[in-house]
Amino acid sequence: MKTKSLSIVSFFTFLLLGLSCHSQVLRKRTTMLMGGRFDINIVAQDSLSAEQNINIIIAEIDRIEHLISDWKPTSQVSEVNQNAGIRPVKVDREVFELAKRALHFSEITNGAFDISFAAMDRIWKFDGSMTEMPTPEAIKKSVEKVGYKNIILDSINSTIFLKLKGMKIGFGALGEGYATHKCQQMMLAKGIKSGIINATGDMSVWGTQPNGKPWNIGITNPFDPSQILATISLKQGAVTTSGSYEKFVVFNGKRYSHIINPTTGYPATGFCSVTVFGPNAETANGFSTSAMVLGKKEAIQLLKKYPEYYFIMITDSGKMIKSKNFPKHQLKKYKN
């Protein structure tokens, strides 16, 4: 699963070209939130309005972080984890509904997506220190406390209960996707018609550049970060990526991702990156994370059921696979 500790550096690069005035201004700010980097871009009628709305976005993300962070001891999610195997914990409806949507992803992916991954023993090391694979026994033991079916939700009382002592949940990048989408909707409701909120590769996009052109988002070659494979033109929607090209190990010629299958305890193989496009960053993140674990055949079968979403997958061998419903006019090969 893609988490704060397992975050990849986004392979998206903004190509903010030709930002002429047209009575609007673009303001950008980079800050650390939810354990990762957020790049916030707002287009508004004047600088003061843009900066004020960036402040509102940062405050909202900070609020969400203090609700759902599994590493802040005072958060509601931390209280849920502290009471695993003891008692249900009442949480805000916002947290409950996020957990409910996360469990839905677990169900439709047969456990390839699982917020209880937070209890997994970190036996795989991706810092260059690993010299051999963990034993099958150690891998099996590492996921003993992982299992979404042991997460009990009570809709009437708005409680979350983890049945096993030692269980933990963590929303990770799903929470980032939720935060970017919520802030996008908040800005639209306030009349801010254009912007981008990028949370380490979980991106919500709306409107156009000040010159009226769509936002151009560059897709970096995961095998050569100095090269851009293509650019995507977007006016509205979300883009998320899950990938392993910066954190992986190779044993006997096989590449093992830092994204671990929460059911088996083994790293995902087959893809070095999966990018999903669609209307909602939270949902897109669930798909991109799941696809890394599911592999080519099952991932494509899953996403076919959701035609509002489309994808680019890059295999470990460097092959690019685009979904059949990919809007071809949006994708252009990049030329230096």
PDB file of N, CA and C in Angstrom, residues 12 33 35 43-44 54 63 65 72 79 85-86 101 109 114 144 186 208 218 220 233 241 294 307-308 310-311 336:
ATOM      1  N   PHE A  12       4.775  13.356 -11.573  1.00  0.00           N
ATOM      2  CA  PHE A  12       4.147  14.420 -12.333  1.00  0.00           C
ATOM      3  C   PHE A  12       4.943  15.703 -12.171  1.00  0.00           C
ATOM      4  N   LEU A  33       2.423  18.715   4.477  1.00  0.00           N
ATOM      5  CA  LEU A  33       1.193  18.382   5.175  1.00  0.00           C
ATOM      6  C   LEU A  33       0.970  16.883   5.072  1.00  0.00           C
ATOM      7  N   GLY A  35       2.368  14.495   6.245  1.00  0.00           N
ATOM      8  CA  GLY A  35       3.607  13.735   6.110  1.00  0.00           C
ATOM      9  C   GLY A  35       4.232  13.793   4.734  1.00  0.00           C
ATOM     10  N   VAL A  43      -5.633  30.054  -9.210  1.00  0.00           N
ATOM     11  CA  VAL A  43      -5.823  31.179 -10.124  1.00  0.00           C
ATOM     12  C   VAL A  43      -6.996  32.009  -9.601  1.00  0.00           C
ATOM     13  N   ALA A  44      -6.779  33.291  -9.440  1.00  0.00           N
ATOM     14  CA  ALA A  44      -7.829  34.167  -8.922  1.00  0.00           C
ATOM     15  C   ALA A  44      -7.730  35.543  -9.579  1.00  0.00           C
ATOM     16  N   ILE A  54      -5.359  29.954  -0.696  1.00  0.00           N
ATOM     17  CA  ILE A  54      -4.320  28.965  -0.395  1.00  0.00           C
ATOM     18  C   ILE A  54      -4.274  28.724   1.115  1.00  0.00           C
ATOM     19  N   ARG A  63      -6.736  20.344   9.166  1.00  0.00           N
ATOM     20  CA  ARG A  63      -7.877  19.832   9.942  1.00  0.00           C
ATOM     21  C   ARG A  63      -8.087  18.350   9.666  1.00  0.00           C
ATOM     22  N   GLU A  65      -5.922  16.208   8.500  1.00  0.00           N
ATOM     23  CA  GLU A  65      -4.775  15.453   9.021  1.00  0.00           C
ATOM     24  C   GLU A  65      -4.943  15.147  10.502  1.00  0.00           C
ATOM     25  N   LYS A  72      -0.333  10.760  14.445  1.00  0.00           N
ATOM     26  CA  LYS A  72      -0.582  11.796  15.442  1.00  0.00           C
ATOM     27  C   LYS A  72      -1.357  11.146  16.597  1.00  0.00           C
ATOM     28  N   GLU A  79      -6.814   6.877  18.106  1.00  0.00           N
ATOM     29  CA  GLU A  79      -7.638   6.357  19.206  1.00  0.00           C
ATOM     30  C   GLU A  79      -8.239   5.002  18.826  1.00  0.00           C
ATOM     31  N   GLY A  85      -9.001  -4.432  19.632  1.00  0.00           N
ATOM     32  CA  GLY A  85      -9.244  -5.599  20.469  1.00  0.00           C
ATOM     33  C   GLY A  85      -9.843  -5.268  21.821  1.00  0.00           C
ATOM     34  N   ILE A  86     -10.143  -3.985  22.066  1.00  0.00           N
ATOM     35  CA  ILE A  86     -10.650  -3.566  23.370  1.00  0.00           C
ATOM     36  C   ILE A  86     -12.092  -3.070  23.266  1.00  0.00           C
ATOM     37  N   ARG A 101     -15.779   3.891   2.750  1.00  0.00           N
ATOM     38  CA  ARG A 101     -15.365   3.864   1.343  1.00  0.00           C
ATOM     39  C   ARG A 101     -14.101   3.040   1.160  1.00  0.00           C
ATOM     40  N   THR A 109     -11.662  -5.284  -4.488  1.00  0.00           N
ATOM     41  CA  THR A 109     -10.339  -5.747  -4.913  1.00  0.00           C
ATOM     42  C   THR A 109      -9.915  -7.032  -4.197  1.00  0.00           C
ATOM     43  N   ASP A 114      -6.198  -2.354   1.400  1.00  0.00           N
ATOM     44  CA  ASP A 114      -6.573  -2.674   2.781  1.00  0.00           C
ATOM     45  C   ASP A 114      -5.942  -1.665   3.723  1.00  0.00           C
ATOM     46  N   GLU A 144      -0.026 -11.024   9.935  1.00  0.00           N
ATOM     47  CA  GLU A 144      -0.970 -11.682  10.849  1.00  0.00           C
ATOM     48  C   GLU A 144      -2.063 -10.736  11.348  1.00  0.00           C
ATOM     49  N   MET A 186     -14.368  22.639  -2.289  1.00  0.00           N
ATOM     50  CA  MET A 186     -14.511  23.830  -1.462  1.00  0.00           C
ATOM     51  C   MET A 186     -14.202  25.084  -2.269  1.00  0.00           C
ATOM     52  N   THR A 208      -8.697  26.363 -15.934  1.00  0.00           N
ATOM     53  CA  THR A 208      -7.629  26.538 -16.918  1.00  0.00           C
ATOM     54  C   THR A 208      -6.549  27.447 -16.375  1.00  0.00           C
ATOM     55  N   GLY A 218       2.992  16.889 -17.052  1.00  0.00           N
ATOM     56  CA  GLY A 218       3.992  16.034 -17.682  1.00  0.00           C
ATOM     57  C   GLY A 218       4.120  14.711 -16.969  1.00  0.00           C
ATOM     58  N   THR A 220       6.617  11.764 -16.309  1.00  0.00           N
ATOM     59  CA  THR A 220       8.045  11.491 -16.355  1.00  0.00           C
ATOM     60  C   THR A 220       8.306  10.015 -16.630  1.00  0.00           C
ATOM     61  N   SER A 233      -3.302  17.049 -21.160  1.00  0.00           N
ATOM     62  CA  SER A 233      -4.053  18.291 -21.015  1.00  0.00           C
ATOM     63  C   SER A 233      -5.329  18.021 -20.232  1.00  0.00           C
ATOM     64  N   THR A 241      -1.035   8.728  -8.955  1.00  0.00           N
ATOM     65  CA  THR A 241      -0.071   7.714  -9.352  1.00  0.00           C
ATOM     66  C   THR A 241       0.388   6.910  -8.156  1.00  0.00           C
ATOM     67  N   LEU A 294      -2.777  -5.797  -7.894  1.00  0.00           N
ATOM     68  CA  LEU A 294      -3.559  -6.768  -8.660  1.00  0.00           C
ATOM     69  C   LEU A 294      -2.809  -7.304  -9.879  1.00  0.00           C
ATOM     70  N   PRO A 307     -16.109   3.264 -16.073  1.00  0.00           N
ATOM     71  CA  PRO A 307     -15.714   3.970 -17.295  1.00  0.00           C
ATOM     72  C   PRO A 307     -15.379   5.441 -17.117  1.00  0.00           C
ATOM     73  N   GLU A 308     -15.710   6.032 -15.965  1.00  0.00           N
ATOM     74  CA  GLU A 308     -15.317   7.422 -15.728  1.00  0.00           C
ATOM     75  C   GLU A 308     -13.814   7.553 -15.466  1.00  0.00           C
ATOM     76  N   TYR A 310      -9.758   6.278 -16.308  1.00  0.00           N
ATOM     77  CA  TYR A 310      -8.902   5.693 -17.333  1.00  0.00           C
ATOM     78  C   TYR A 310      -7.461   5.749 -16.837  1.00  0.00           C
ATOM     79  N   PHE A 311      -6.563   5.044 -17.503  1.00  0.00           N
ATOM     80  CA  PHE A 311      -5.246   4.843 -16.903  1.00  0.00           C
ATOM     81  C   PHE A 311      -4.120   4.757 -17.927  1.00  0.00           C
ATOM     82  N   ASN A 336      11.231  18.200 -26.498  1.00  0.00           N
ATOM     83  CA  ASN A 336      12.039  19.237 -25.844  1.00  0.00           C
ATOM     84  C   ASN A 336      12.164  20.460 -26.737  1.00  0.00           C
TER      85      ASN A 336
END
